[in-house]
mmCIF file of C-alpha atoms in Angstrom:
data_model
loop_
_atom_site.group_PDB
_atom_site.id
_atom_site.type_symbol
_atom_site.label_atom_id
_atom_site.label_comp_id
_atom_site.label_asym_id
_atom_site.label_seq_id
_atom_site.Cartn_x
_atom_site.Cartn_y
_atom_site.Cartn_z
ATOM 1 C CA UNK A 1287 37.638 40.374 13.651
ATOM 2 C CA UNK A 1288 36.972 42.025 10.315
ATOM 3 C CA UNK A 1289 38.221 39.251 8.485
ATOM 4 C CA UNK A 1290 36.273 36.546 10.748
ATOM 5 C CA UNK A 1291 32.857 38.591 9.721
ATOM 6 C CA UNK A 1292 33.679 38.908 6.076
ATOM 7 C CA UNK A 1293 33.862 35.070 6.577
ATOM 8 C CA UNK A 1294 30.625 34.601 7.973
ATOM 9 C CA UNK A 1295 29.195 36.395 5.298
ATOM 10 C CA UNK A 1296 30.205 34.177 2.552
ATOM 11 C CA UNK A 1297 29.708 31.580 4.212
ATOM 12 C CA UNK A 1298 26.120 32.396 5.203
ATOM 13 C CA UNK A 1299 25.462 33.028 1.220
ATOM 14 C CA UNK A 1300 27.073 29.746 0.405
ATOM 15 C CA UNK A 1301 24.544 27.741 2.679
ATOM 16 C CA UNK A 1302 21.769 30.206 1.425
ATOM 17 C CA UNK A 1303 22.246 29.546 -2.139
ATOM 18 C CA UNK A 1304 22.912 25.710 -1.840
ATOM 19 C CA UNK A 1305 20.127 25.912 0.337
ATOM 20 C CA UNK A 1306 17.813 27.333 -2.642
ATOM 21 C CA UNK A 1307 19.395 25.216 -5.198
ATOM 22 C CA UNK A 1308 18.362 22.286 -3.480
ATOM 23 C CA UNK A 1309 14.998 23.265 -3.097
ATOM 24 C CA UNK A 1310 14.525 24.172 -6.433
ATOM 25 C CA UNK A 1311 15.915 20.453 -7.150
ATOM 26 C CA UNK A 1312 13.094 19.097 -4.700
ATOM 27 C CA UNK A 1313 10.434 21.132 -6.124
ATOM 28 C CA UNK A 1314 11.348 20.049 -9.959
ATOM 29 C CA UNK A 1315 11.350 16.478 -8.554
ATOM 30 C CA UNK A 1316 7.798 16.482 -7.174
ATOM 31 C CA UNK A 1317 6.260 18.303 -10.335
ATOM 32 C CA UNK A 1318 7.574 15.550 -12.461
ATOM 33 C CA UNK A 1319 6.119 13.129 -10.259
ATOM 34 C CA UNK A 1320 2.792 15.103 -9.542
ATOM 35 C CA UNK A 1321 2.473 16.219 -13.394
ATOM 36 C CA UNK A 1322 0.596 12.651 -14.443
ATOM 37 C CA UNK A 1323 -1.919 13.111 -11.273
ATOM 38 C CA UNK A 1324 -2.512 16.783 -12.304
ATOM 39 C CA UNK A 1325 -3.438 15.657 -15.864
ATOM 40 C CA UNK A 1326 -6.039 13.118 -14.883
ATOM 41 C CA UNK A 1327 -7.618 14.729 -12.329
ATOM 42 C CA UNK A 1328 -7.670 18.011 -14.982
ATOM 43 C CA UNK A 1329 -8.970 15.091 -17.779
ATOM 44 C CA UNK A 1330 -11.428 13.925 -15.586
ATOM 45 C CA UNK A 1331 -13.114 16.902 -14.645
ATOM 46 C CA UNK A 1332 -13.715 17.765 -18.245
ATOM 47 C CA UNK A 1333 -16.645 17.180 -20.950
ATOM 48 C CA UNK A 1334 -15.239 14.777 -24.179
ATOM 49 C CA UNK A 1335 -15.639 17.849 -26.452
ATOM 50 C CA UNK A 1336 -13.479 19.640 -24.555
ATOM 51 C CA UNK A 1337 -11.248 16.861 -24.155
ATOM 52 C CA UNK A 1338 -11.121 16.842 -28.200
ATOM 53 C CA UNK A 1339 -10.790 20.551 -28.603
ATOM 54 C CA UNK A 1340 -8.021 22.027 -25.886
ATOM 55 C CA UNK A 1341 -4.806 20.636 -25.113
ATOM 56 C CA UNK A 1342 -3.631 17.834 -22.453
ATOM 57 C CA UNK A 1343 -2.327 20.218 -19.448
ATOM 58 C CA UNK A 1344 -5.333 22.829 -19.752
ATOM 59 C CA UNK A 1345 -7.671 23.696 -17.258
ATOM 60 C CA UNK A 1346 -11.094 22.564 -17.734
ATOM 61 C CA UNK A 1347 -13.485 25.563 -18.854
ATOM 62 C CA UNK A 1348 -16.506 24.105 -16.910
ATOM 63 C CA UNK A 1349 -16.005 21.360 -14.058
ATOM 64 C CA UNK A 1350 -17.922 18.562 -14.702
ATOM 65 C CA UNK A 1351 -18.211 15.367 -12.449
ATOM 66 C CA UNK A 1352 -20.362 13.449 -15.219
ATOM 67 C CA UNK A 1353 -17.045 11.299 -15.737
ATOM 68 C CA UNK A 1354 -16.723 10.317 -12.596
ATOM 69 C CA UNK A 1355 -20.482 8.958 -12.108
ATOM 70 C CA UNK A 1356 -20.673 7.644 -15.302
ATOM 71 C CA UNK A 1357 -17.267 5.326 -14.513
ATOM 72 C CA UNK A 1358 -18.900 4.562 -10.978
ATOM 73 C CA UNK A 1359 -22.424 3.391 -12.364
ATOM 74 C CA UNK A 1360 -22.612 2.870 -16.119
ATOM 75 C CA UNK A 1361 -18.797 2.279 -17.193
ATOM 76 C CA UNK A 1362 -19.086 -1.197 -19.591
ATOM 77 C CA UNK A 1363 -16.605 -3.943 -17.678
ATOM 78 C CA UNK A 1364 -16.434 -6.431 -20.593
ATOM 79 C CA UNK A 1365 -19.779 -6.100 -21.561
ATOM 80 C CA UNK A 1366 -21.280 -5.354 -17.965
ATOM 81 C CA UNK A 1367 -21.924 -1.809 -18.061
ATOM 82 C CA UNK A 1368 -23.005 -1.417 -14.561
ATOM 83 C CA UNK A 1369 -20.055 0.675 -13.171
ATOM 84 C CA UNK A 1370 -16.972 -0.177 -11.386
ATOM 85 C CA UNK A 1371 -19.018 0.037 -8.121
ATOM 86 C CA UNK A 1372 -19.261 -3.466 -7.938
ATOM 87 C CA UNK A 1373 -15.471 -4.274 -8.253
ATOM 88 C CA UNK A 1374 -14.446 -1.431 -5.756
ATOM 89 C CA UNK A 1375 -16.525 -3.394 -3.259
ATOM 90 C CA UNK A 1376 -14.731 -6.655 -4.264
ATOM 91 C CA UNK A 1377 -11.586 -5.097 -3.508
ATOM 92 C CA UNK A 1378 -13.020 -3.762 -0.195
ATOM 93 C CA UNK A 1379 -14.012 -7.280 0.746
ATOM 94 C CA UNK A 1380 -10.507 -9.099 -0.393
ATOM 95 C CA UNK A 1381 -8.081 -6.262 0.994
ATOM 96 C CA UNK A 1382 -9.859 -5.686 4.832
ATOM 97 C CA UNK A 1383 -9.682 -9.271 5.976
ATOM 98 C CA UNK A 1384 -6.584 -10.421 4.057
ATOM 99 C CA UNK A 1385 -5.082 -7.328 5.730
ATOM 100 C CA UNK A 1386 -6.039 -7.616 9.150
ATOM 101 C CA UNK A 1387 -5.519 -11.919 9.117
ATOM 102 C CA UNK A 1388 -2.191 -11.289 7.594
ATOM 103 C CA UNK A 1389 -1.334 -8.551 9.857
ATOM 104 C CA UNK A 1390 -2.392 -10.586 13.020
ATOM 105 C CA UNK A 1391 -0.626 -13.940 11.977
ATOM 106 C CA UNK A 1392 2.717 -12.053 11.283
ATOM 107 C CA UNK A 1393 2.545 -10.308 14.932
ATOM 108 C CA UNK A 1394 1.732 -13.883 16.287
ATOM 109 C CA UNK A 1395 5.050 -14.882 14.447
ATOM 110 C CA UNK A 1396 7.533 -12.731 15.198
ATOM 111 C CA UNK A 1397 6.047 -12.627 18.728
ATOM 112 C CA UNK A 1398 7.004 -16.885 19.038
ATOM 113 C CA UNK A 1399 9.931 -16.505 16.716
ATOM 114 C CA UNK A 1400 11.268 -13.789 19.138
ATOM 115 C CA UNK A 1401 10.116 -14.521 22.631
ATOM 116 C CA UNK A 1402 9.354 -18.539 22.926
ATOM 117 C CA UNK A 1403 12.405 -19.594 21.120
ATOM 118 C CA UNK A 1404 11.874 -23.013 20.061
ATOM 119 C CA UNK A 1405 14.527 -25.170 18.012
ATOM 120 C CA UNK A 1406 14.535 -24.833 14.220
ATOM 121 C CA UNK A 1407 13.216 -21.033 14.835
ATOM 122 C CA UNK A 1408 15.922 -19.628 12.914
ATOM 123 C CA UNK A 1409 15.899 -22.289 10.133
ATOM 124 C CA UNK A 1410 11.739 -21.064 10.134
ATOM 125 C CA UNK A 1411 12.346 -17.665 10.330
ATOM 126 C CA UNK A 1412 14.979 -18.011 7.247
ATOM 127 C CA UNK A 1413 12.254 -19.837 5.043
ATOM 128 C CA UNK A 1414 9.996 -17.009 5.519
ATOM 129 C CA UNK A 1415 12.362 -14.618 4.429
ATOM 130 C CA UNK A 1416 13.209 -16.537 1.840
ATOM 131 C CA UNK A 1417 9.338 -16.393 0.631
ATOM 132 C CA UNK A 1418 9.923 -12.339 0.685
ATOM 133 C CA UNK A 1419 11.943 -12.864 -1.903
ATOM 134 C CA UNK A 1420 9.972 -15.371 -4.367
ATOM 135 C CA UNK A 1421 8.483 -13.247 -7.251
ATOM 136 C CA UNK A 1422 4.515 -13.538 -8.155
ATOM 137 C CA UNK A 1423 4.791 -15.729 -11.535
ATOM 138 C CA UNK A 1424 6.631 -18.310 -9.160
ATOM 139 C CA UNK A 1425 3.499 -19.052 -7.368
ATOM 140 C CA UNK A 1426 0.848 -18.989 -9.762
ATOM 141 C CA UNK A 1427 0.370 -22.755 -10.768
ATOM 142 C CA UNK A 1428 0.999 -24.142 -7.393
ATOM 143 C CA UNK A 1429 -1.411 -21.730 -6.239
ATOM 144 C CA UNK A 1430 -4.106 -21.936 -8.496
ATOM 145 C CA UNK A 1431 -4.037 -25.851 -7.674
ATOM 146 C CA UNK A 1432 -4.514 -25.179 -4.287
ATOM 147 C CA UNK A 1433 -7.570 -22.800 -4.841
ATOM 148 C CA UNK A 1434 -8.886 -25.351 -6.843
ATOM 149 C CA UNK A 1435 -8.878 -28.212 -4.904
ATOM 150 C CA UNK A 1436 -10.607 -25.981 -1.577
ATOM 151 C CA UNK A 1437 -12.913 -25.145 -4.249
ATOM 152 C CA UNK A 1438 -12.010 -21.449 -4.122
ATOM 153 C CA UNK A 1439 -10.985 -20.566 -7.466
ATOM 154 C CA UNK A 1440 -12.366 -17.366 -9.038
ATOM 155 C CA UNK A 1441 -13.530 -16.033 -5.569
ATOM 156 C CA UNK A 1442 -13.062 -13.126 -3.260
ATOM 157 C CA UNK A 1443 -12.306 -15.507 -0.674
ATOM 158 C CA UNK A 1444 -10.104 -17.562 -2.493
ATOM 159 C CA UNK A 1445 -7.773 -14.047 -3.336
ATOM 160 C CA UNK A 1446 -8.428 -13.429 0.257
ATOM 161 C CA UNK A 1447 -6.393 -15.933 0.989
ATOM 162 C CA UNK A 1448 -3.877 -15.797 -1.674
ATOM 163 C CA UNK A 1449 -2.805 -12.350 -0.427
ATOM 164 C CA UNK A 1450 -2.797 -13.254 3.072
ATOM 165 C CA UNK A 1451 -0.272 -16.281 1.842
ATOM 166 C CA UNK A 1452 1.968 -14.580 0.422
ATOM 167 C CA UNK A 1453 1.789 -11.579 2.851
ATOM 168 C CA UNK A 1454 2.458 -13.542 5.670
ATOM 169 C CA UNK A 1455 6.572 -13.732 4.892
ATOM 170 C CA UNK A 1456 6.620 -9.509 4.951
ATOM 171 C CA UNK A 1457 4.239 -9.083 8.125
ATOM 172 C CA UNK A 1458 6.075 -11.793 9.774
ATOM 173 C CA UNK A 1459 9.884 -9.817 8.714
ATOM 174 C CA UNK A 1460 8.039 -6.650 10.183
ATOM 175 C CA UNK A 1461 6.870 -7.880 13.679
ATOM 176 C CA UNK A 1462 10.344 -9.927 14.322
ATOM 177 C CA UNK A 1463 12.666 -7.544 13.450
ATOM 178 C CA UNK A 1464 10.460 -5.211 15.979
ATOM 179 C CA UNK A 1465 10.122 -7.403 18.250
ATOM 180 C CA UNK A 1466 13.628 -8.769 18.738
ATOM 181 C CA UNK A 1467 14.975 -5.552 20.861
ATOM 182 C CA UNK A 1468 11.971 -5.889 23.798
ATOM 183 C CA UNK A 1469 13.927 -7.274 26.417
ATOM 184 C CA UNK A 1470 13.102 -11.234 27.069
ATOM 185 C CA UNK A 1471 12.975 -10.607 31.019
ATOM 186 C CA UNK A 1472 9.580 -9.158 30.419
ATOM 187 C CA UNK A 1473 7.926 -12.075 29.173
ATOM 188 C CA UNK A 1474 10.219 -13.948 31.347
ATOM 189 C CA UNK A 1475 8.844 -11.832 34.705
ATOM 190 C CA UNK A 1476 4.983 -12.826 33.127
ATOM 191 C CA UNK A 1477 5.488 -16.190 32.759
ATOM 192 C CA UNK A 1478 6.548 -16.179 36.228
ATOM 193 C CA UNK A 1479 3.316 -14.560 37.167
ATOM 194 C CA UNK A 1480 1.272 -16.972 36.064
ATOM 195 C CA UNK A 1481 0.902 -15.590 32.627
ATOM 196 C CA UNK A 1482 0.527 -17.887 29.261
ATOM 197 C CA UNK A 1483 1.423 -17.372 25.589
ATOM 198 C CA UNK A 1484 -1.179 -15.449 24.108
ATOM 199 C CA UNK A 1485 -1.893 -13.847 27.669
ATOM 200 C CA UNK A 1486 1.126 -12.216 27.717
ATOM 201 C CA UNK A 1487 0.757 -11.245 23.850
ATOM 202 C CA UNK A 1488 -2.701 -9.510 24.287
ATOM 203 C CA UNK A 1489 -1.806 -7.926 27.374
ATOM 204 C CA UNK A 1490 1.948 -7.039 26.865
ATOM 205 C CA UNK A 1491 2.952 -7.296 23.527
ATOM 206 C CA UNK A 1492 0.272 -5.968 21.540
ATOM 207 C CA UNK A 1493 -0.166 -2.729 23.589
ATOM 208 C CA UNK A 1494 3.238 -1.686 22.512
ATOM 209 C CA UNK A 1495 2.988 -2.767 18.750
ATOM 210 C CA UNK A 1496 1.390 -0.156 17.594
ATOM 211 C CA UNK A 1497 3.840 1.713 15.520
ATOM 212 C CA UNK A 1498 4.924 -1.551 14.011
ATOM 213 C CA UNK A 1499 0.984 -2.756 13.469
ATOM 214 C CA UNK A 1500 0.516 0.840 11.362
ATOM 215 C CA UNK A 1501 3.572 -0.385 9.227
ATOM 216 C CA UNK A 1502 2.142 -3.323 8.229
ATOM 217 C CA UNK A 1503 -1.731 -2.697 7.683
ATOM 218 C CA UNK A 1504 -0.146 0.087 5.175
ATOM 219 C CA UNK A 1505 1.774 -2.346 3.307
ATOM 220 C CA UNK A 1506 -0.452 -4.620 3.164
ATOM 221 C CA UNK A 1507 -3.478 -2.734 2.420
ATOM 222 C CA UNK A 1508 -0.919 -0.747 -0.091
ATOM 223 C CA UNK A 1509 0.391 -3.879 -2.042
ATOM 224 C CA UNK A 1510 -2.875 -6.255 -1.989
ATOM 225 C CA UNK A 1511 -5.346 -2.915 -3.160
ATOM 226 C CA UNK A 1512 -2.583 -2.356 -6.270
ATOM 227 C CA UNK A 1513 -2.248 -6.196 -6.979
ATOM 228 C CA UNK A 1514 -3.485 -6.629 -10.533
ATOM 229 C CA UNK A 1515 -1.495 -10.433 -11.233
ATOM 230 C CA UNK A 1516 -3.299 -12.438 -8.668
ATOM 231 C CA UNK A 1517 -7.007 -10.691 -9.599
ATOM 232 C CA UNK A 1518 -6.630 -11.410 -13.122
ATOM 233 C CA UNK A 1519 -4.982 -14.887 -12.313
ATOM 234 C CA UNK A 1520 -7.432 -16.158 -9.439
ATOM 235 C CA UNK A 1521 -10.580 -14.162 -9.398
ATOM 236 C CA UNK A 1522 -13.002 -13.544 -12.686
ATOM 237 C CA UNK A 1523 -16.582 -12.094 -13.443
ATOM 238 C CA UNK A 1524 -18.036 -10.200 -11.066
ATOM 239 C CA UNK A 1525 -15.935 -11.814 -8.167
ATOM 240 C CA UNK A 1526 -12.698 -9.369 -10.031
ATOM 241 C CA UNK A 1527 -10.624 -6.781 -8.117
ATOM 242 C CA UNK A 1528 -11.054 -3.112 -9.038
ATOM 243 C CA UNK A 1529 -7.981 -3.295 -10.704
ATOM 244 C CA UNK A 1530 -8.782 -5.922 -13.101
ATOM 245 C CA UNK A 1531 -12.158 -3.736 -14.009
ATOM 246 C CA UNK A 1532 -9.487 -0.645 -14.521
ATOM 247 C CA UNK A 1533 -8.077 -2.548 -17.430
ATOM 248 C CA UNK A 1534 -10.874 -4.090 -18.687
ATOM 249 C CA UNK A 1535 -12.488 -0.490 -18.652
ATOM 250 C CA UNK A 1536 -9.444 1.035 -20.610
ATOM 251 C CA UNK A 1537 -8.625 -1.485 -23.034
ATOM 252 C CA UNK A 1538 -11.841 -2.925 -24.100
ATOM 253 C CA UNK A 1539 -13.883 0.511 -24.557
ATOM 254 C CA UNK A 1540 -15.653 0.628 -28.217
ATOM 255 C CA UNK A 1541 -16.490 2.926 -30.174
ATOM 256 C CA UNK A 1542 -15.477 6.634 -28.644
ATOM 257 C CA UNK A 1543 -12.427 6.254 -26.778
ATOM 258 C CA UNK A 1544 -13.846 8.157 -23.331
ATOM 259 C CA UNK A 1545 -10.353 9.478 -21.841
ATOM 260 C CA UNK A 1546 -12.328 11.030 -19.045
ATOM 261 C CA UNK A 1547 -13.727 8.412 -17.960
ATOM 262 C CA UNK A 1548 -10.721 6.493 -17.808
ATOM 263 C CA UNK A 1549 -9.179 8.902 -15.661
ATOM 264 C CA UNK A 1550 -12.000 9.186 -13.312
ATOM 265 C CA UNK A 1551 -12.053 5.622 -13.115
ATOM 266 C CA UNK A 1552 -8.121 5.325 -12.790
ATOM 267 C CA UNK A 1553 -8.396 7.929 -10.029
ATOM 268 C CA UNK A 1554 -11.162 6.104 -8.272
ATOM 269 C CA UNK A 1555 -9.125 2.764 -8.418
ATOM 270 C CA UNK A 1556 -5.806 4.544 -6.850
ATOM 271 C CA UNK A 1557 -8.096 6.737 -4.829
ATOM 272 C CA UNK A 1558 -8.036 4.465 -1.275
ATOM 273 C CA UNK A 1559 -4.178 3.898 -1.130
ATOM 274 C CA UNK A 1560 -3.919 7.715 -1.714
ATOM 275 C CA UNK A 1561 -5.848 8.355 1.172
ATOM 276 C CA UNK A 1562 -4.488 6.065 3.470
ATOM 277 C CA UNK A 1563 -0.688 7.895 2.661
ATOM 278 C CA UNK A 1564 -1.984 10.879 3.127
ATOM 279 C CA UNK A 1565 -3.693 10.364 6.551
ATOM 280 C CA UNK A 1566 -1.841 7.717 7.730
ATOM 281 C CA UNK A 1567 1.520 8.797 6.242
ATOM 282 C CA UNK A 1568 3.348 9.920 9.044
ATOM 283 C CA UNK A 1569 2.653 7.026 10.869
ATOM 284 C CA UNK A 1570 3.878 4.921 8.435
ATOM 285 C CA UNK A 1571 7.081 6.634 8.844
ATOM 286 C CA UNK A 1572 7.349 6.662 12.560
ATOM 287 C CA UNK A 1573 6.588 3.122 12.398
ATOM 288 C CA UNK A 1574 9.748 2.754 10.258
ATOM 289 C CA UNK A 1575 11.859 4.556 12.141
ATOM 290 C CA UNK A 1576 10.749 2.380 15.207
ATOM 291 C CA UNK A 1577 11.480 -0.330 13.843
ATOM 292 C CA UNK A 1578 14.965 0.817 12.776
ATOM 293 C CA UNK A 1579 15.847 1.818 15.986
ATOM 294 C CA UNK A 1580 14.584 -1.234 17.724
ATOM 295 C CA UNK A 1581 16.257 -3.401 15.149
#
């Protein structure tokens, strides 16, 4: 019995200190990853003299949030120095709709590619997976053609629906793979009922999407709010993403390089996406793990 104990005991401080070590390994892990974010919002929040005269991971002395209104309202965009205001709202107006058309086209998808099997689904179903896979430069040329000839190029709309293009392939991959494991006799029991195609998606499927729908309106919003390719490829002037105003902001400054500003601005640009992890986060995850399980 003595022996069993004395067991136990080691044992217990084994799983104690691997327990420790481990979190000491997490812990390291998210300060190297939270280090840059602590050092713009600390650069932000501080005056260009003391910028110049204390060091890069220092407190500031007196919070300021002059950075911060100066990027939102007088930062110089080429050589419009009207703030980045204008371009968040761009990206407000290209990301909402080319999220939620996106999103609803790829439910619509996987919904017929799952539940009204027709022939050639699979060969369909294997193109658009195969567009998951086709990298952004690919796409460029045939796609600035297209814009041109609808007489979209270098608009919102036109990026709207650039992003909702090449979107569709992942929303699509999303909604099938979820919707592959709902059992076929319950469309098959509406049909019988009387029900049609997009009666029994608005009044069966959709209800139970919503796990799946979070998944998707997060990577989309996530992926078309960070694009910076397409903006700088398909929209220009005033009609640019907040993104492209981020680098125009950073690279073109003259005269006194404002690091504050940057940072403020930098932070406003990444500032949405943030926000949707952080409240949205978890569902993102149960969405995944959904999915999995479904799948």
């Amino acid at each position: 019995m003595a022996d069993i104990q004395h067991y136990s005991h080691d044992a217990g401080w084994k799983h104690t200190i691997l327990r420790g070590l481990l979190y000491l390994v997490l812990i390291l892990f998210a300060a190297y990853y939270l280090f840059p974010l602590f050092v713009m919002i600390s650069t932000s929040l501080k005056s260009l003299s003391e910028i110049r005269e204390g060091s890069l991971i220092s407190l500031p002395r007196v919070v300021t949030f002059d950075a911060w209104t100066y990027a939102w309202n007088e930062a110089c965009v080429g050589v419009e120095c009207s703030g980045i205001k204008i371009y968040f709202w761009n990206s407000v107006k290209m990301a909402v709709p080319a999220v939620l058309i996106s999103t609803f086209l790829g439910a619509i998808n996987g919904y017929a590619l799952t539940k009204w099997r027709f022939k050639g689904a699979n060969i369909v179903f294997a193109l658009l997976l195969f567009g998951c896979f086709i990298p952004f430069q690919v796409v460029l040329l045939p796609m600035s053609q297209v814009l041109g000839s609808l007489g979209l190029a270098s608009s919102t709309t036109g990026l709207v629906l650039v992003h909702v293009v090449y979107g569709l392939c992942f929303t699509t991959l999303f909604f099938r793979n979820y919707y592959v494991s709902i059992p076929d006799e319950l469309v098959k029991a509406a049909t019988i009922d009387g029900a049609g195609f997009f009666t029994i998606f608005w009044r069966i499927i959709l209800p139970i999407s919503t796990p799946i729908i979070v998944v998707s309106v997060i990577w989309q919003f996530t992926q078309i709010w960070n694009d910076f390719l397409f903006g700088a490829s398909f929209a220009s002037g005033d009609n640019a993403p907040m993104t492209v105003a981020l680098n125009n902001i950073v690279n073109t400054t003259t005269g006194v390089k404002q690091y504050n500003v940057d940072m403020a601005t930098a932070l406003l640009t990444g500032l949405p996406t943030l926000l949707v992890y952080v409240l949205a986060g978890k569902y993102f995850v149960r969405g995944l793990t959904a999915g999995s399980v479904k799948g």
